[in-house]
PDB file of C-alpha atoms in Angstrom:
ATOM      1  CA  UNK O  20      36.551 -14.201   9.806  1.00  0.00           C
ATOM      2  CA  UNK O  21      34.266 -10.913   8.895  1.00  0.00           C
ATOM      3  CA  UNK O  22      35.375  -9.733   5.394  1.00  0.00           C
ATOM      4  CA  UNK O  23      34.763  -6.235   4.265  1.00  0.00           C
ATOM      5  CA  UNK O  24      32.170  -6.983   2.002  1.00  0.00           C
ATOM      6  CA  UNK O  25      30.258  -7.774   5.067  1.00  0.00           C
ATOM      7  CA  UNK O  26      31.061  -4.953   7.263  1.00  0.00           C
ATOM      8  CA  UNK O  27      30.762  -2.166   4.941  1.00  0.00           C
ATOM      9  CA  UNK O  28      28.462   0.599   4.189  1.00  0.00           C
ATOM     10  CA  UNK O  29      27.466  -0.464   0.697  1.00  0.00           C
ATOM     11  CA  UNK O  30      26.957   1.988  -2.806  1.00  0.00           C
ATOM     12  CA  UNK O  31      29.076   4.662  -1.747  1.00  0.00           C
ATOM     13  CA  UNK O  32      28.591   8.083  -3.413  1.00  0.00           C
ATOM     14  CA  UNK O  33      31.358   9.466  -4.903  1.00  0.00           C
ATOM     15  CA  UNK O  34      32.268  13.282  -5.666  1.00  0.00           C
ATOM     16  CA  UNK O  35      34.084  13.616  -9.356  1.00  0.00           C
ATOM     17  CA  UNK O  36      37.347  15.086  -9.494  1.00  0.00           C
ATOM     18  CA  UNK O  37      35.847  18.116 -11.204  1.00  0.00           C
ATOM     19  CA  UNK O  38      33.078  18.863  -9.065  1.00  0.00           C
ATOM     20  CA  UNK O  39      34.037  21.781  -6.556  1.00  0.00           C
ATOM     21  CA  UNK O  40      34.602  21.546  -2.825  1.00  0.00           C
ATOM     22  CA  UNK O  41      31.342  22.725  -2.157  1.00  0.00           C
ATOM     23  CA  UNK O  42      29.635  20.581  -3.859  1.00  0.00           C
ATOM     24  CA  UNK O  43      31.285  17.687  -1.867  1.00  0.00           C
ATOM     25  CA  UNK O  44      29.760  19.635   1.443  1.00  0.00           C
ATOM     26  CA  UNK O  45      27.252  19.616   0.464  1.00  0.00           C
ATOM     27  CA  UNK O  46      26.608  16.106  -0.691  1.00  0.00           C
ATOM     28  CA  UNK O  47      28.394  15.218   2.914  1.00  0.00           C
ATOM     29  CA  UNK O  48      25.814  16.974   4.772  1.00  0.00           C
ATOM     30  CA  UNK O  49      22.584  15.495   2.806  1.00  0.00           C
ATOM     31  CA  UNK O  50      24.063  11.990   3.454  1.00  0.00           C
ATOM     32  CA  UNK O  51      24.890  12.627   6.708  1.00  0.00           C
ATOM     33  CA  UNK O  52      28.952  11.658   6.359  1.00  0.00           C
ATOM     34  CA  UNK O  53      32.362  12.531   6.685  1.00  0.00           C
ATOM     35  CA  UNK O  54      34.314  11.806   3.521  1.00  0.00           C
ATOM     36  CA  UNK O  55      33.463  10.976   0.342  1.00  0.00           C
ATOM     37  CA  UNK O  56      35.450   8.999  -1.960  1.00  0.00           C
ATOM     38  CA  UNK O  57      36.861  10.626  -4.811  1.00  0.00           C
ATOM     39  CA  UNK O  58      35.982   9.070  -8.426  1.00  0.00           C
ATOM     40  CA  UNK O  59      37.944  10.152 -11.748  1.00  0.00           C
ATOM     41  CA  UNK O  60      35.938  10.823 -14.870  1.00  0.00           C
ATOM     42  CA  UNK O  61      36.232   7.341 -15.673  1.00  0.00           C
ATOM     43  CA  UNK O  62      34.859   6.290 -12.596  1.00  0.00           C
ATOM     44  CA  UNK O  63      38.298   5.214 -11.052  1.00  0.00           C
ATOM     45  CA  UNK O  64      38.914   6.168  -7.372  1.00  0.00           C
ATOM     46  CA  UNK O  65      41.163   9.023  -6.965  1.00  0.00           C
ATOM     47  CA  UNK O  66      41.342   9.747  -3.300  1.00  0.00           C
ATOM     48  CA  UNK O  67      39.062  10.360  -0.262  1.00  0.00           C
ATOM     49  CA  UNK O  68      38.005  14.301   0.509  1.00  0.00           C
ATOM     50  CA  UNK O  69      37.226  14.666   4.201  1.00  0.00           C
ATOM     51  CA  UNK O  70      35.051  17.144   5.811  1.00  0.00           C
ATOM     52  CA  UNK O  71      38.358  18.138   7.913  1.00  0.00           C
ATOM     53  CA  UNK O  72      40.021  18.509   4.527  1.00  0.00           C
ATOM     54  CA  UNK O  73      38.011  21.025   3.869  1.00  0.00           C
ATOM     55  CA  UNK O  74      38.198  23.174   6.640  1.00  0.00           C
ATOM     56  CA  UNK O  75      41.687  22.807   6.616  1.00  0.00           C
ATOM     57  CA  UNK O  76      43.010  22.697   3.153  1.00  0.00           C
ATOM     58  CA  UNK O  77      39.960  25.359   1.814  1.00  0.00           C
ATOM     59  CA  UNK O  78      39.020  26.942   4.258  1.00  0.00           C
ATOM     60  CA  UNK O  79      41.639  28.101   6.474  1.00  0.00           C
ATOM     61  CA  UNK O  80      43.427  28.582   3.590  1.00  0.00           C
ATOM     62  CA  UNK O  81      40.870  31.446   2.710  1.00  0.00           C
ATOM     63  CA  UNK O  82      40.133  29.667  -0.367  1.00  0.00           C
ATOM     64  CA  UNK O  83      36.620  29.483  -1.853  1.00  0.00           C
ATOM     65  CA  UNK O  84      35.052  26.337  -2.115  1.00  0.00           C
ATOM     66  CA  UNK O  85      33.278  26.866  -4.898  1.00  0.00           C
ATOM     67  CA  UNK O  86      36.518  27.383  -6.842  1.00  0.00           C
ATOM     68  CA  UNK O  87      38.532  24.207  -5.335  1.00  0.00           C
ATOM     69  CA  UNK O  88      37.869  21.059  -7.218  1.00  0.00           C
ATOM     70  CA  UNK O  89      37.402  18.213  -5.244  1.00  0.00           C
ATOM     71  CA  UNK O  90      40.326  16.794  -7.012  1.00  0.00           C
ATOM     72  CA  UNK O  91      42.907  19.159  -6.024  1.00  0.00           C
ATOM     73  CA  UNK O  92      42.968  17.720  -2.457  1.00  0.00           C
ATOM     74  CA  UNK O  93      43.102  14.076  -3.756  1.00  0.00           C
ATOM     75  CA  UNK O  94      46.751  13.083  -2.428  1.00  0.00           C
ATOM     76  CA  UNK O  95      48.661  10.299  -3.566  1.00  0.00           C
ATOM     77  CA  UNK O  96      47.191   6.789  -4.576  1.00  0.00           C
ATOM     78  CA  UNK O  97      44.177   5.651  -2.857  1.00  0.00           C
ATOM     79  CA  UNK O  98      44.594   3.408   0.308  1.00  0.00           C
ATOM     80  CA  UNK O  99      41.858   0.825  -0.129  1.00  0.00           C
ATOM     81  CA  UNK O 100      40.956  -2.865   1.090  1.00  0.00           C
ATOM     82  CA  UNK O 101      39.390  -5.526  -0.751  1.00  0.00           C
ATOM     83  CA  UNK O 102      35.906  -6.602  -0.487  1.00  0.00           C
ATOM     84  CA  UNK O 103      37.453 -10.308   0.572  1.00  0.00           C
ATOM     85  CA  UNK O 104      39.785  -8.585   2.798  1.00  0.00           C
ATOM     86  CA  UNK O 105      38.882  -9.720   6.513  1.00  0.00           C
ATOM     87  CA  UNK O 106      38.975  -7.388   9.747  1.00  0.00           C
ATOM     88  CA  UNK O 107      42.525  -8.223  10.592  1.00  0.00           C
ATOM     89  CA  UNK O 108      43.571  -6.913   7.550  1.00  0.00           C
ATOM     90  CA  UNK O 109      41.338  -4.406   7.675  1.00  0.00           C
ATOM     91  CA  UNK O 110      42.778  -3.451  11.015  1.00  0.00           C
ATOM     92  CA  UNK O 111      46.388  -3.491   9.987  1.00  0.00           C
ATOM     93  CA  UNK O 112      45.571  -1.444   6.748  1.00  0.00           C
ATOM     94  CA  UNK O 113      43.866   1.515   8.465  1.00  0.00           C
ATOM     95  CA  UNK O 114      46.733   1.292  11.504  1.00  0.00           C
ATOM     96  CA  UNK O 115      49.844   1.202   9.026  1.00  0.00           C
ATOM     97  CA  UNK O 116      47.973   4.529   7.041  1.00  0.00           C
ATOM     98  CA  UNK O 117      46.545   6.114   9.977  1.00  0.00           C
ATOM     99  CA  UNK O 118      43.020   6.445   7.994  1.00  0.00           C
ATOM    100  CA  UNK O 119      39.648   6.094   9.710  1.00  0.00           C
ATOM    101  CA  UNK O 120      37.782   4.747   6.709  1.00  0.00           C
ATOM    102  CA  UNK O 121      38.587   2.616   3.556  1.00  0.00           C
ATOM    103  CA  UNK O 122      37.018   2.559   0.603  1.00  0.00           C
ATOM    104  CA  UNK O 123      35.917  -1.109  -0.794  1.00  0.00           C
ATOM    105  CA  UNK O 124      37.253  -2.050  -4.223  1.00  0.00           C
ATOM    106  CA  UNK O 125      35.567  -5.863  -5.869  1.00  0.00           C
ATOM    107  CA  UNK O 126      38.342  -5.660  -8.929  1.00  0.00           C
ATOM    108  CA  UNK O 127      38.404  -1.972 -10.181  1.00  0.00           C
ATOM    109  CA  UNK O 128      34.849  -0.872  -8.675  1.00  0.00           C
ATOM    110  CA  UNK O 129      34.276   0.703  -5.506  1.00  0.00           C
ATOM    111  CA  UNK O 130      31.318  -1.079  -3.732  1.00  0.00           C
ATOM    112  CA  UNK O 131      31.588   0.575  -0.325  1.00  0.00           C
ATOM    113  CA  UNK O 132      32.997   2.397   2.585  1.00  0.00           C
ATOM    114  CA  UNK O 133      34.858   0.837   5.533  1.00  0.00           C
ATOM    115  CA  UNK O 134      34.757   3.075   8.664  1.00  0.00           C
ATOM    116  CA  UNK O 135      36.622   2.631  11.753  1.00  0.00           C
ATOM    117  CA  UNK O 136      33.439   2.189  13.705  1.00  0.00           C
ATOM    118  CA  UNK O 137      32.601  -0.630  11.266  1.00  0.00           C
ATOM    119  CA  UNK O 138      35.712  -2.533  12.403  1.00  0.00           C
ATOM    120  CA  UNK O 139      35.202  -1.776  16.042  1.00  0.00           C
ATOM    121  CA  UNK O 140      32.122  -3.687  16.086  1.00  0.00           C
ATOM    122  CA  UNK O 141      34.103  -6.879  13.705  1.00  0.00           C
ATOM    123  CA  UNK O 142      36.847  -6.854  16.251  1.00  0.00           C
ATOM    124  CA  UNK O 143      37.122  -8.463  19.843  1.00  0.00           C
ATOM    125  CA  UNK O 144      37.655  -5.802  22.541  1.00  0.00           C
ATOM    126  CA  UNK O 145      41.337  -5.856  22.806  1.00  0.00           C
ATOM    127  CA  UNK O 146      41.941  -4.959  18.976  1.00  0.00           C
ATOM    128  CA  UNK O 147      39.538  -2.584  18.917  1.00  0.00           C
ATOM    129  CA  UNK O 148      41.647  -0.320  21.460  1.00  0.00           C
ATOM    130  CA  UNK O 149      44.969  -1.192  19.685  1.00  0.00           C
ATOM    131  CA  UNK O 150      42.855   0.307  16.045  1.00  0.00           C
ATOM    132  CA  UNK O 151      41.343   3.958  18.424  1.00  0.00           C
ATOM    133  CA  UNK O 152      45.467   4.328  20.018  1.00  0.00           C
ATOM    134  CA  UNK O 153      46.905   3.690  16.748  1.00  0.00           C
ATOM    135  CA  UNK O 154      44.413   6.180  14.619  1.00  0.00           C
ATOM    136  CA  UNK O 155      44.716   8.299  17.213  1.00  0.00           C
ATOM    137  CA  UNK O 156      48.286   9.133  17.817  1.00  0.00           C
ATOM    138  CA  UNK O 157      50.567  11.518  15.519  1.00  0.00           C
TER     139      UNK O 157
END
């Protein structure tokens, strides 16, 4: 069975709690992504920050980016996977949260990023549909 480690988008950036909102845009559009996780002074994963968190949290808020710390829009623990997690539970992690990418913790450090894409390509055609219907419904 594929395990995460194997799937994954290895040494994934992070954006520090303290850095602002715009900063994390920033960094999203030079490395061409979506989310970002985010990382705690002491290096500890905090949350994920989303490019649709900012529009929606920041943005249509009519706050200012560049006065939002990243960290203020980290919600709740962290949903992660394992690096020796395999693609079923992979699957059943990202359908039970509703996410679209995990973040890949080997003991306390993050080694990558898990996207939903990722898994489609792990998983035999009929999961794959049962991952898109189950991200994509409210």
């Amino acid at each position: 069975m594929t395990k995460a480690r194997e799937i994954m988008t290895p040494d994934a950036r992070c954006v520090q709690s303290s850095e602002t909102v715009l900063d994390a845009a920033k960094r999203m559009a030079e490395l061409q992504v979506g989310a970002l996780p985010i990382c705690g002074e002491d290096n500890r994963l905090k949350g994920m920050l989303t490019d649709r968190d900012i529009v929606v949290k920041v943005l249509a808020e009519g706050k200012d980016p560049r006065a939002v710390n990243a960290g203020e829009l980290a919600q709740g623990e962290a949903v992660t996977i394992g690096a020796d997690d395999d693609a079923e539970e992979i699957l059943a992690t990202m359908t039970n949260h509703k996410v679209r990418r995990l973040p890949v913790i080997d003991g306390h450090d993050l080694v990558g990023i898990v996207a939903q894409a990722d898994v489609a390509r792990a998983l035999k055609d009929p999961k794959v549909g049962d991952l898109v219907q189950a991200l994509s419904t409210d």
